[in-house]
Amino acid sequence: MKNNKESKDLSFDFDFLDKLVVGIGEVSQITGIPTRQIRYWEEKRIIDSLTEEEGKNRRYNYENIKKMLLIKELMDEGYTLDSAAEKVKKRMEMIENTLNKLQGKQL
Amino acid sequence: MKNNKESKDLSFDFDFLDKLVVGIGEVSQITGIPTRQIRYWEEKRIIDSLTEEEGKNRRYNYENIKKMLLIKELMDEGYTLDSAAEKVKKRMEMIENTLNKLQGKQL
DNA sequence: TCATTAATTGTAGATAATTTACAATTGCAA
DNA sequence: TTGCAATTGTAAATTATCTACAATTAATGA
């Protein structure tokens, strides 16, 4: 069953999350990770963005942001950037699953 | 019971929504409302933003964005801007309630 | 039809935020 | 102390947003 775009009650709002795309400044505010560091992670291909062309401003979706937060968490626990990034992949899959289940239930 | 910041499973993520603050460009992308129109609505005090000082870039939270979407919906149904804005207030309260309930239950 | 008001749209010039690129710095482990 | 990982600094260019003033379009009532 698809998420009904017309539903007015919007118990919660997965459509919103789907459309949610933000710039690097906002990501930095949300996550507490400095913009400089976000660019560095991207440069190292630890994370990626939705940015269309180079030179244009970077864009991130919920998944991107979530990934940064998870990596940050692990690094605070002592992981290196690379190992954290690796570990996060699996965690992301779990989250993806959880979200899908919730979405399926339409809350 | 407070939302536990440390919870790793993050069934869903109300902390995220709380921190979510985006610029006018993103709001425009998300809602489909042109930036020019968003500024106009703000000028008319139909909506508001979190912007700290004038001249700095506008910032919006989830509530702000939701309000715009609701107003847009009503105007599509034929309401005038002012009457839509008025009607939306009540609807916002209902949503606020729903969200609070969900948050209370921790999903 | 004409005037009036509501709603939106256009844009110039100034400012804010982000970009890339090159370089320096810091911390840690061998 | 050498080497690598991770981060940080910043200049100059570019992109995005800002305000302010004005024009345009649409609906309504006289």
Short mmCIF file of C-alpha atoms (C1' of nucleotides) in Angstrom, two decimals:
data_model
loop_
_atom_site.label_atom_id
_atom_site.label_comp_id
_atom_site.label_asym_id
_atom_site.label_seq_id
_atom_site.Cartn_x
_atom_site.Cartn_y
_atom_site.Cartn_z
CA MET A 1 0.00 0.00 0.00
CA LYS A 2 1.42 3.36 -0.96
CA ASN A 3 1.62 6.30 1.35
CA ASN A 4 -1.43 8.37 0.55
CA LYS A 5 -0.40 11.83 -0.52
CA GLU A 6 -3.88 13.20 0.00
CA SER A 7 -4.34 12.07 3.57
CA LYS A 8 -5.15 15.14 5.59
CA ASP A 9 -4.61 13.82 9.07
CA LEU A 10 -0.94 13.06 8.45
CA SER A 11 -0.52 11.01 11.58
CA PHE A 12 3.02 11.32 10.71
CA ASP A 13 4.68 12.45 7.61
CA PHE A 14 6.90 10.22 5.63
CA ASP A 15 6.22 12.21 2.50
CA PHE A 16 7.87 15.08 4.26
CA LEU A 17 10.96 13.07 5.03
CA ASP A 18 11.13 11.97 1.45
CA LYS A 19 11.14 15.52 0.19
CA LEU A 20 13.47 16.78 2.86
CA VAL A 21 16.67 18.03 1.34
CA VAL A 22 18.88 20.53 3.09
CA GLY A 23 22.07 22.47 2.60
CA ILE A 24 25.36 22.01 4.38
CA GLY A 25 24.77 24.83 6.82
CA GLU A 26 21.58 23.25 8.07
CA VAL A 27 23.18 19.83 8.32
CA SER A 28 25.91 21.36 10.39
CA GLN A 29 23.37 22.97 12.71
CA ILE A 30 21.38 19.78 13.01
CA THR A 31 24.27 17.43 13.59
CA GLY A 32 26.80 19.67 15.27
CA ILE A 33 29.38 18.63 12.71
CA PRO A 34 31.31 21.58 11.25
CA THR A 35 30.78 22.24 7.55
CA ARG A 36 34.49 21.87 6.99
CA GLN A 37 34.38 18.38 8.39
CA ILE A 38 31.34 17.41 6.35
CA ARG A 39 33.15 18.45 3.18
CA TYR A 40 36.17 16.48 4.26
CA TRP A 41 34.15 13.32 4.83
CA GLU A 42 32.59 13.77 1.44
CA GLU A 43 35.94 14.32 -0.18
CA LYS A 44 37.11 11.05 1.40
CA ARG A 45 33.95 9.41 0.03
CA ILE A 46 32.83 8.40 3.51
CA ILE A 47 29.49 10.06 2.86
CA ASP A 48 27.86 11.46 -0.19
CA SER A 49 25.38 14.12 -1.16
CA LEU A 50 22.69 14.71 -3.74
CA THR A 51 24.54 17.58 -5.33
CA GLU A 52 23.90 17.76 -9.02
CA GLU A 53 26.86 19.62 -10.42
CA GLU A 54 30.14 20.57 -8.87
CA GLY A 55 30.31 24.18 -7.84
CA LYS A 56 26.64 24.17 -6.88
CA ASN A 57 25.74 24.00 -3.22
CA ARG A 58 25.67 20.59 -1.56
CA ARG A 59 22.33 18.99 -0.77
CA TYR A 60 21.64 16.25 1.76
CA ASN A 61 18.67 14.05 2.51
CA TYR A 62 17.59 12.34 5.68
CA GLU A 63 19.67 9.26 4.99
CA ASN A 64 22.81 11.31 4.45
CA ILE A 65 22.28 13.19 7.67
CA LYS A 66 21.48 10.07 9.63
CA LYS A 67 24.68 8.51 8.41
CA MET A 68 26.73 11.44 9.63
CA LEU A 69 25.12 11.26 13.04
CA LEU A 70 25.84 7.57 13.34
CA ILE A 71 29.44 8.00 12.29
CA LYS A 72 29.87 10.79 14.76
CA GLU A 73 28.48 8.60 17.53
CA LEU A 74 30.89 5.79 16.77
CA MET A 75 33.88 8.08 16.55
CA ASP A 76 32.99 9.46 19.94
CA GLU A 77 33.21 5.88 21.15
CA GLY A 78 36.71 5.57 19.75
CA TYR A 79 36.28 4.21 16.26
CA THR A 80 38.39 5.58 13.46
CA LEU A 81 36.61 7.36 10.65
CA ASP A 82 36.99 4.45 8.26
CA SER A 83 35.95 1.73 10.67
CA ALA A 84 33.02 3.81 11.85
CA ALA A 85 31.92 4.30 8.27
CA GLU A 86 32.08 0.60 7.68
CA LYS A 87 30.14 -0.27 10.79
CA VAL A 88 27.51 2.30 9.98
CA LYS A 89 26.57 0.58 6.77
CA LYS A 90 25.07 -2.31 8.66
CA ARG A 91 23.33 -0.09 11.11
CA MET A 92 21.83 1.89 8.27
CA GLU A 93 20.32 -1.23 6.88
CA MET A 94 18.67 -1.96 10.19
CA ILE A 95 17.25 1.52 10.37
CA GLU A 96 16.07 1.32 6.80
CA ASN A 97 14.20 -1.82 7.78
CA THR A 98 12.62 -0.27 10.81
CA LEU A 99 11.47 2.71 8.80
CA ASN A 100 10.03 0.51 6.12
CA LYS A 101 8.08 -1.46 8.67
CA LEU A 102 6.68 1.69 10.22
CA GLN A 103 5.85 3.10 6.85
CA GLY A 104 4.10 -0.12 5.89
CA LYS A 105 1.92 0.18 8.94
CA GLN A 106 1.11 3.81 8.10
CA LEU A 107 1.38 4.40 11.83
CA MET B 1 9.06 10.43 30.10
CA LYS B 2 11.55 12.30 27.96
CA ASN B 3 12.66 11.24 24.56
CA ASN B 4 15.92 9.41 25.14
CA LYS B 5 18.71 11.02 23.21
CA GLU B 6 20.91 8.00 23.61
CA SER B 7 18.49 5.48 22.19
CA LYS B 8 20.21 3.75 19.33
CA ASP B 9 17.26 2.09 17.70
CA LEU B 10 15.56 5.39 16.88
CA SER B 11 12.33 3.83 15.76
CA PHE B 12 11.62 7.26 14.67
CA ASP B 13 13.29 10.47 15.37
CA PHE B 14 11.57 13.30 17.05
CA ASP B 15 14.85 14.72 18.19
CA PHE B 16 15.68 15.12 14.57
CA LEU B 17 12.49 17.00 13.85
CA ASP B 18 13.17 19.26 16.78
CA LYS B 19 16.55 20.21 15.47
CA LEU B 20 15.40 20.50 11.90
CA VAL B 21 15.81 24.03 10.67
CA VAL B 22 16.11 24.85 7.00
CA GLY B 23 16.59 27.78 4.68
CA ILE B 24 14.11 29.28 2.29
CA GLY B 25 15.49 27.48 -0.73
CA GLU B 26 14.93 24.11 0.86
CA VAL B 27 11.46 25.06 2.01
CA SER B 28 10.65 26.05 -1.52
CA GLN B 29 11.88 22.71 -2.83
CA ILE B 30 10.01 20.77 -0.19
CA THR B 31 6.71 22.60 -0.49
CA GLY B 32 6.72 23.70 -4.09
CA ILE B 33 6.02 27.27 -2.98
CA PRO B 34 8.28 29.81 -4.69
CA THR B 35 10.68 31.68 -2.43
CA ARG B 36 9.18 34.93 -3.52
CA GLN B 37 5.79 33.82 -2.29
CA ILE B 38 7.16 32.59 1.01
CA ARG B 39 8.71 35.99 1.64
CA TYR B 40 5.44 37.63 0.72
CA TRP B 41 3.46 35.52 3.15
CA GLU B 42 5.95 36.37 5.83
CA GLU B 43 5.79 40.04 5.02
CA LYS B 44 2.02 39.83 5.40
CA ARG B 45 2.60 38.07 8.72
CA ILE B 46 0.67 35.00 7.60
CA ILE B 47 3.61 32.86 8.55
CA ASP B 48 6.76 33.48 10.45
CA SER B 49 10.33 32.26 10.63
CA LEU B 50 13.03 31.73 13.18
CA THR B 51 15.27 34.32 11.62
CA GLU B 52 17.34 36.12 14.19
CA GLU B 53 18.24 39.40 12.58
CA GLU B 54 16.96 41.08 9.48
CA GLY B 55 19.29 40.76 6.55
CA LYS B 56 20.38 37.29 7.64
CA ASN B 57 18.98 34.30 5.83
CA ARG B 58 15.56 33.05 6.86
CA ARG B 59 15.25 29.85 8.85
CA TYR B 60 12.21 27.63 9.17
CA ASN B 61 11.30 24.71 11.38
CA TYR B 62 8.92 21.84 10.83
CA GLU B 63 5.96 23.75 12.18
CA ASN B 64 6.58 26.67 9.86
CA ILE B 65 6.81 24.39 6.86
CA LYS B 66 3.76 22.41 7.85
CA LYS B 67 1.79 25.61 8.10
CA MET B 68 2.77 26.63 4.60
CA LEU B 69 1.72 23.28 3.23
CA LEU B 70 -1.65 23.48 4.93
CA ILE B 71 -2.27 26.99 3.69
CA LYS B 72 -1.33 25.97 0.19
CA GLU B 73 -3.78 23.08 0.35
CA LEU B 74 -6.63 25.30 1.45
CA MET B 75 -5.91 27.92 -1.17
CA ASP B 76 -5.99 25.23 -3.80
CA GLU B 77 -9.49 24.48 -2.54
CA GLY B 78 -10.49 28.08 -3.06
CA TYR B 79 -9.84 29.81 0.24
CA THR B 80 -8.31 33.26 0.26
CA LEU B 81 -4.92 33.64 1.84
CA ASP B 82 -6.29 35.25 4.96
CA SER B 83 -9.13 32.83 5.51
CA ALA B 84 -6.84 29.89 4.85
CA ALA B 85 -4.39 31.21 7.39
CA GLU B 86 -7.14 31.53 9.94
CA LYS B 87 -8.47 28.05 9.33
CA VAL B 88 -5.00 26.58 9.50
CA LYS B 89 -4.52 27.68 13.08
CA LYS B 90 -7.09 25.21 14.26
CA ARG B 91 -5.75 22.45 12.14
CA MET B 92 -2.28 23.11 13.48
CA GLU B 93 -3.51 22.58 16.98
CA MET B 94 -4.95 19.25 16.01
CA ILE B 95 -1.66 18.19 14.46
CA GLU B 96 0.24 19.43 17.44
CA ASN B 97 -1.95 17.18 19.56
CA THR B 98 -1.40 14.17 17.38
CA LEU B 99 2.34 14.67 17.45
CA ASN B 100 2.35 15.03 21.19
CA LYS B 101 0.42 11.85 21.59
CA LEU B 102 2.82 9.97 19.35
CA GLN B 103 5.79 11.44 21.11
CA GLY B 104 4.35 10.49 24.48
CA LYS B 105 4.04 6.93 23.34
CA GLN B 106 7.64 6.91 22.10
CA LEU B 107 6.25 4.99 19.16
"C1'" DT C 1 -17.12 48.35 -17.41
"C1'" DC C 2 -14.22 50.44 -13.98
"C1'" DA C 3 -12.13 50.94 -9.74
"C1'" DT C 4 -10.41 48.58 -5.79
"C1'" DT C 5 -8.24 45.35 -3.22
"C1'" DA C 6 -5.77 40.79 -2.82
"C1'" DA C 7 -2.16 38.13 -4.30
"C1'" DT C 8 1.64 37.50 -6.71
"C1'" DT C 9 5.67 38.42 -9.41
"C1'" DG C 10 10.06 40.91 -11.30
"C1'" DT C 11 14.38 42.61 -10.46
"C1'" DA C 12 18.61 45.53 -9.14
"C1'" DG C 13 22.13 45.96 -6.07
"C1'" DA C 14 23.90 44.50 -1.67
"C1'" DT C 15 25.01 40.89 1.53
"C1'" DA C 16 25.39 36.15 3.28
"C1'" DA C 17 26.71 31.43 2.66
"C1'" DT C 18 29.07 28.03 0.14
"C1'" DT C 19 32.53 26.38 -3.25
"C1'" DT C 20 37.20 24.70 -4.52
"C1'" DA C 21 41.99 24.45 -3.86
"C1'" DC C 22 46.14 24.64 -1.54
"C1'" DA C 23 48.30 24.37 2.79
"C1'" DA C 24 49.04 23.84 7.71
"C1'" DT C 25 48.09 21.60 12.05
"C1'" DT C 26 47.09 18.02 15.47
"C1'" DG C 27 47.14 13.40 17.58
"C1'" DC C 28 48.55 8.89 17.75
"C1'" DA C 29 50.97 4.60 16.94
"C1'" DA C 30 54.96 2.13 15.09
"C1'" DT D 1 60.66 10.88 15.02
"C1'" DT D 2 58.47 9.41 11.21
"C1'" DG D 3 54.32 8.63 8.99
"C1'" DC D 4 49.59 8.56 8.50
"C1'" DA D 5 44.75 9.84 9.81
"C1'" DA D 6 41.89 13.44 10.70
"C1'" DT D 7 40.98 17.90 10.92
"C1'" DT D 8 41.32 22.78 10.31
"C1'" DG D 9 42.41 27.56 8.04
"C1'" DT D 10 41.58 30.61 4.52
"C1'" DA D 11 41.54 33.35 -0.06
"C1'" DA D 12 39.12 34.23 -4.05
"C1'" DA D 13 35.27 32.99 -6.79
"C1'" DT D 14 30.58 31.70 -7.10
"C1'" DT D 15 25.83 30.80 -5.62
"C1'" DA D 16 21.89 31.92 -2.85
"C1'" DT D 17 19.42 35.09 -0.33
"C1'" DC D 18 18.34 39.72 1.29
"C1'" DT D 19 15.59 44.24 1.00
"C1'" DA D 20 13.11 47.63 -1.40
"C1'" DC D 21 10.54 49.46 -4.92
"C1'" DA D 22 7.50 48.62 -8.60
"C1'" DA D 23 4.58 46.16 -11.87
"C1'" DT D 24 1.29 42.65 -12.95
"C1'" DT D 25 -2.69 39.61 -12.53
"C1'" DA D 26 -7.20 38.06 -10.59
"C1'" DA D 27 -11.37 38.50 -8.20
"C1'" DT D 28 -15.20 41.46 -6.49
"C1'" DG D 29 -18.43 44.93 -5.97
"C1'" DA D 30 -20.35 49.50 -7.59
#
